[in-house]
mmCIF file of C-alpha atoms in Angstrom:
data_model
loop_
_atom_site.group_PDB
_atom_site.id
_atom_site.type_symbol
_atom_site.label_atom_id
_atom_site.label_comp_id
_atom_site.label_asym_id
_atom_site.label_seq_id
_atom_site.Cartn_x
_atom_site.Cartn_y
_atom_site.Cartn_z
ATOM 1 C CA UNK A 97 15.290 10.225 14.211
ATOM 2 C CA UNK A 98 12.406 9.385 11.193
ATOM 3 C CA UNK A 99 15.180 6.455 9.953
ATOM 4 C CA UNK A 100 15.944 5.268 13.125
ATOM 5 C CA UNK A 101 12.470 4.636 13.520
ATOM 6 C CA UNK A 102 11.648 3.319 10.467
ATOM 7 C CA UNK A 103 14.257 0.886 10.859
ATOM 8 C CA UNK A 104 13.367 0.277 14.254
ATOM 9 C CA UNK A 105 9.340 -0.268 13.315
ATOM 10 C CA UNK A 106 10.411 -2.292 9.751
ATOM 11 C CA UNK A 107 12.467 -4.537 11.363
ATOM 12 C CA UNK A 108 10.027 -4.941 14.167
ATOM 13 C CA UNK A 109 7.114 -5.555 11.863
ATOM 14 C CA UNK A 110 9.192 -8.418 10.164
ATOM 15 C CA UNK A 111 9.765 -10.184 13.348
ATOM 16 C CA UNK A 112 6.309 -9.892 14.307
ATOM 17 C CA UNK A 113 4.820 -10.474 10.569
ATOM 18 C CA UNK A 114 6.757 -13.211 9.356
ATOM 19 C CA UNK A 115 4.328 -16.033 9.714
ATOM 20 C CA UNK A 116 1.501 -14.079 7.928
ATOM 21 C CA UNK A 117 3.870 -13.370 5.217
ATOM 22 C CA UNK A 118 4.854 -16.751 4.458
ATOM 23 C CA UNK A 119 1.004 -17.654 4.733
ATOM 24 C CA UNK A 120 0.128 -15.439 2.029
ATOM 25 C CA UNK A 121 2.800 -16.088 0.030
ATOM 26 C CA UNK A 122 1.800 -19.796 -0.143
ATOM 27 C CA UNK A 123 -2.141 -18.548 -0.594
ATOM 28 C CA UNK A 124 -0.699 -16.548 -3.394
ATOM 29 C CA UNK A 125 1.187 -19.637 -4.991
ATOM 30 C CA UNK A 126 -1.834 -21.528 -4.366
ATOM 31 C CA UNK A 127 -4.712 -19.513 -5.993
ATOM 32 C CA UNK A 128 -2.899 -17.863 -9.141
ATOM 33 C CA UNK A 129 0.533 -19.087 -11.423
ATOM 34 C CA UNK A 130 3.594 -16.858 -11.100
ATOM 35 C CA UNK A 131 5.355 -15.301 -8.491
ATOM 36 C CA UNK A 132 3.846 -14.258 -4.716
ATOM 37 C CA UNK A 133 6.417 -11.032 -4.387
ATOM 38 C CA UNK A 134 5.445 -8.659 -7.127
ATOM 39 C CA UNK A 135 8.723 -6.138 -7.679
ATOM 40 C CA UNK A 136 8.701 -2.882 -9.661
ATOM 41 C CA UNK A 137 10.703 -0.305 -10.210
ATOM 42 C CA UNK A 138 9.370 3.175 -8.641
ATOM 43 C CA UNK A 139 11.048 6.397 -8.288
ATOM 44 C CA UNK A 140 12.248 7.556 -4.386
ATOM 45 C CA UNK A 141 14.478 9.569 -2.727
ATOM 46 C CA UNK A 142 16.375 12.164 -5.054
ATOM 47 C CA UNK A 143 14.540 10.579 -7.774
ATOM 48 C CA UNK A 144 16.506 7.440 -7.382
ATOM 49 C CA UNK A 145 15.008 4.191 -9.412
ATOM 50 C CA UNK A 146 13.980 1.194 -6.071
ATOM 51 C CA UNK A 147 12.557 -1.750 -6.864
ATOM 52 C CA UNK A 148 9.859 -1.559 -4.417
ATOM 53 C CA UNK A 149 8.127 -5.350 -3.592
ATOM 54 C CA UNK A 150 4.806 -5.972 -2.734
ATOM 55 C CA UNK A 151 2.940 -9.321 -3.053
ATOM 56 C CA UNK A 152 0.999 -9.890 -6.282
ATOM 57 C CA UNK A 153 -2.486 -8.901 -6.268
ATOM 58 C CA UNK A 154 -2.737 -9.468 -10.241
ATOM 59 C CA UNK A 155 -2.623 -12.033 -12.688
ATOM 60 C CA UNK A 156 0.805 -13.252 -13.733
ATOM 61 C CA UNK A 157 1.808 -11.530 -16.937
ATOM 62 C CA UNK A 158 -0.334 -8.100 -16.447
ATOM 63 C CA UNK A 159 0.945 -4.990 -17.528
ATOM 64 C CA UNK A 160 3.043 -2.680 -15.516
ATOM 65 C CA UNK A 161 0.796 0.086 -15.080
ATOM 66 C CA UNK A 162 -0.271 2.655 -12.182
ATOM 67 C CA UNK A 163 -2.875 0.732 -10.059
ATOM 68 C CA UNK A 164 -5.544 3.410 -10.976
ATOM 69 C CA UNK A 165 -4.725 2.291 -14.358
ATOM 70 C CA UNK A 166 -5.169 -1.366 -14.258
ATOM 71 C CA UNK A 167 -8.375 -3.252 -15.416
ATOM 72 C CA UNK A 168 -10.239 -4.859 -12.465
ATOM 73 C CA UNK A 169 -10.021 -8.151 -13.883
ATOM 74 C CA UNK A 170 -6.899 -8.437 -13.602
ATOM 75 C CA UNK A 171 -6.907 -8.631 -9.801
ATOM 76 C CA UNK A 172 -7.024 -11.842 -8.677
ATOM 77 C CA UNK A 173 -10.102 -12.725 -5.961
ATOM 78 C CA UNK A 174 -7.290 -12.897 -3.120
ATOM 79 C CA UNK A 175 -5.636 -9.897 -4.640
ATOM 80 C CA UNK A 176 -9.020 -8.146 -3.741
ATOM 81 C CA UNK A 177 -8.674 -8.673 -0.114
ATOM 82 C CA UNK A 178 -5.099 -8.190 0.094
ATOM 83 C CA UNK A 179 -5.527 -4.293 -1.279
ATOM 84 C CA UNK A 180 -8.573 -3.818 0.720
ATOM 85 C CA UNK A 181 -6.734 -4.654 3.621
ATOM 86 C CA UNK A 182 -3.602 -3.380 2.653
ATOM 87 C CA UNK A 183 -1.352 -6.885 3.281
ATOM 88 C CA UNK A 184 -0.138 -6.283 0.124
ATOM 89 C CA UNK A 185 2.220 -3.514 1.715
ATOM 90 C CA UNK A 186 3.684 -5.369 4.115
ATOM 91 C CA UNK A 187 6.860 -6.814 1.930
ATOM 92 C CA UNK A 188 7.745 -3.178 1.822
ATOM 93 C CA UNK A 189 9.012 -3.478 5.050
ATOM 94 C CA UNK A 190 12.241 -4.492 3.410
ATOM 95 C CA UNK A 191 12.332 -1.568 1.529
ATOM 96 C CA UNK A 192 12.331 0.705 4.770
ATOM 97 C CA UNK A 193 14.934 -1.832 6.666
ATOM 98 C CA UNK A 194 17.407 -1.031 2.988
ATOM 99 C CA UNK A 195 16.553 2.685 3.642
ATOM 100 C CA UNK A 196 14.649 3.057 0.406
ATOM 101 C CA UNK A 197 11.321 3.787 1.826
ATOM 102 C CA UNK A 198 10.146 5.525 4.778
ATOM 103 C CA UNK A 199 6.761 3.779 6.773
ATOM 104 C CA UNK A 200 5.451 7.496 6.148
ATOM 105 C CA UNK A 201 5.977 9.830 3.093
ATOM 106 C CA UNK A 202 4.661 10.296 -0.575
ATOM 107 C CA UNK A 203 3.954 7.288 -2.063
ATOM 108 C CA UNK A 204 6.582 6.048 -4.574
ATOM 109 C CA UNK A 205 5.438 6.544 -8.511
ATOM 110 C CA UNK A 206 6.480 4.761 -11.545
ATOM 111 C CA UNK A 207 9.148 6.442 -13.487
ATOM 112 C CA UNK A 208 6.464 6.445 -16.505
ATOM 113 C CA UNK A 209 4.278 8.458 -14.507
ATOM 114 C CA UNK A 210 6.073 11.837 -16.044
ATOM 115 C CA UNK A 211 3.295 14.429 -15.132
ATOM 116 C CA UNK A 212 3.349 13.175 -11.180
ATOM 117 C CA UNK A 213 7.009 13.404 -11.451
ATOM 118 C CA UNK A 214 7.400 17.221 -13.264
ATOM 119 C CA UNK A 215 4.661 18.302 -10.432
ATOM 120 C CA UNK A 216 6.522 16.707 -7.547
ATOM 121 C CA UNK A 217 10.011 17.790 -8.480
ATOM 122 C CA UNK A 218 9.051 21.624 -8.902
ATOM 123 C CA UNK A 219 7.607 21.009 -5.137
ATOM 124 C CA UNK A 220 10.779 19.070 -3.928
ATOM 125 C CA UNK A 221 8.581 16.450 -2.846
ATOM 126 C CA UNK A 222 11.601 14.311 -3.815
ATOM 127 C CA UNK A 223 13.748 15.520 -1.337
ATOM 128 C CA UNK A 224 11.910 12.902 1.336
ATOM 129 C CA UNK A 225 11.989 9.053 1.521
ATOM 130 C CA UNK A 226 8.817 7.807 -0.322
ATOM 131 C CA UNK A 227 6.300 6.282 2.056
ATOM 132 C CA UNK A 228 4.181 2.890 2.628
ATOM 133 C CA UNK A 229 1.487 5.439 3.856
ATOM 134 C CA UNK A 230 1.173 8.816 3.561
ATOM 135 C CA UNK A 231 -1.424 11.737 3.890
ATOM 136 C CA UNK A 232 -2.603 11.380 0.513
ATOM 137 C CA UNK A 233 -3.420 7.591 0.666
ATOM 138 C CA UNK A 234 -5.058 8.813 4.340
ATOM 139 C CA UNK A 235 -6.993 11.586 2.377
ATOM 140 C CA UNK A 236 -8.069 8.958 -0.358
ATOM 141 C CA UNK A 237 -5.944 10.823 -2.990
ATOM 142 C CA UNK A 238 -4.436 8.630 -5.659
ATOM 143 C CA UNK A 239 -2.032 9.030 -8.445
ATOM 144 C CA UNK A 240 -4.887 9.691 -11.016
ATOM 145 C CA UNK A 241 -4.773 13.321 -10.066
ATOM 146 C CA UNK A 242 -1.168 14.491 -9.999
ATOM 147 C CA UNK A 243 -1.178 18.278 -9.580
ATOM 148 C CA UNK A 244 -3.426 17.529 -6.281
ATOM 149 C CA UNK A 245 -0.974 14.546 -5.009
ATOM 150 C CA UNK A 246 1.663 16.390 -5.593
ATOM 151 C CA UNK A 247 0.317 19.674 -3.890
ATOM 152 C CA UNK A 248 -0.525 16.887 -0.443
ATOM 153 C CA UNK A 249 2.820 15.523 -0.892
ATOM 154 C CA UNK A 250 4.414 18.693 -0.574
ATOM 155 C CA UNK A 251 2.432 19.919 2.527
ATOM 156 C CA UNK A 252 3.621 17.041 3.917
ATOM 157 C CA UNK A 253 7.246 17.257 3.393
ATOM 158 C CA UNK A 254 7.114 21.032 4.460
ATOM 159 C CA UNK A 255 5.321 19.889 7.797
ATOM 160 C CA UNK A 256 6.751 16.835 8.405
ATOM 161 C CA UNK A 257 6.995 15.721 12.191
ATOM 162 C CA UNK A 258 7.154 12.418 14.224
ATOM 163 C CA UNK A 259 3.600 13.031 16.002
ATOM 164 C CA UNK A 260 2.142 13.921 12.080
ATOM 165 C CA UNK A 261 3.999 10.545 10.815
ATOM 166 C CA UNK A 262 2.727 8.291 14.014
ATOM 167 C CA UNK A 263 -0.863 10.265 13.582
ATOM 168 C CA UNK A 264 -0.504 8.995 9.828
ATOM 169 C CA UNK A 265 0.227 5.451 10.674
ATOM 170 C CA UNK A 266 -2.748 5.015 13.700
ATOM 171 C CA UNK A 267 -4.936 6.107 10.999
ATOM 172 C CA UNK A 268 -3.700 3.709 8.117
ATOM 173 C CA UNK A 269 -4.052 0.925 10.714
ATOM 174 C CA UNK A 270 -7.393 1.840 11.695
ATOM 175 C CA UNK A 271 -8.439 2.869 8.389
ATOM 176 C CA UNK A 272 -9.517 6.563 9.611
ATOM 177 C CA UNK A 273 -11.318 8.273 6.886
ATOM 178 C CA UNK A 274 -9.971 10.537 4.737
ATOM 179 C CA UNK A 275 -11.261 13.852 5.444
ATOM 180 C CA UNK A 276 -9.369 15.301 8.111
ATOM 181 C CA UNK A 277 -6.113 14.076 7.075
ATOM 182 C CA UNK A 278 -5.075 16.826 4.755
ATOM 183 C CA UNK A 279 -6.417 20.101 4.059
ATOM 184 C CA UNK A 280 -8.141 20.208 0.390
#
């Protein structure tokens, strides 16, 4: 039923989407050189290497690093508002239509991220579909503290259930803080 859904909601959200995507594709091509669809290889289901797109919130020629990890001038000024607001997501979509992602689940880590990966395969956290949203991003975890994502992540594949998922997705929408989205 959770990739039925996903499909069902992806594809959705591309029908409905599709203008503001091509408008901030061209804002991207307009304010910075280089590509507007960012792609990057991340680590999902089974441990299986995606390529996971987003649009480009950095300048061209940045290094591929952890966001955490990257230096805040590197962000481009429209990049700024396109994390803040989380539009930067939204080519992800495809990756949930291709069954690669799930709208709801861990978020999907770089394969150089080794620690994050060693903690969430001796939970099985890779035994779900990696997630545009998830109940760490909800909790205002991030990957700079892998033992802890990887404990949420695993909570949340244990417990996972459609009303937890949609309850996950109102709040990402809404931007619902973080402190009764997980238990510490």
């Amino acid at each position: 039923m959770k990739r039925l859904f996903d499909f069902i909601l992806a594809t959705l959200g591309l029908g409905i989407a599709w203008p503001v995507i091509i408008l901030i594709a061209i804002a991207i091509k307009m304010t910075s050189e280089g590509p507007a669809i960012f792609i990057q290889e991340r680590v999902g289901r089974n441990e299986r290497i995606f390529r996971c797109l987003k649009f480009r919130t950095m300048v061209s020629g940045s290094p591929n690093i952890a966001s955490h990890e990257a230096s805040g001038s590197w962000i481009t000024p429209l990049g700024k508002f396109l994390r803040r607001t989380k539009l930067d997501e939204l080519p992800q979509l495809v990756n949930v239509v291709l069954g690669q992602m799930s709208l709801v689940g861990p978020r999907p880590c770089l394969p150089s991220q080794l620690e994050l990966i060693v903690e969430r395969r001796a939970r099985a956290v890779f035994s779900a579909r990696p997630g545009i949203t998830g109940a760490a991003q909800v909790a205002g975890i991030d990957m700079s503290d892998p033992i802890r994502l990887a404990k949420v992540d695993a909570d949340y594949v244990e417990g996972m259930t459609f009303v937890g998922d949609l309850t996950l997705l109102v709040k990402t929408v809404i931007g619902a803080g973080p402190a009764d989205a997980v238990k510490k």
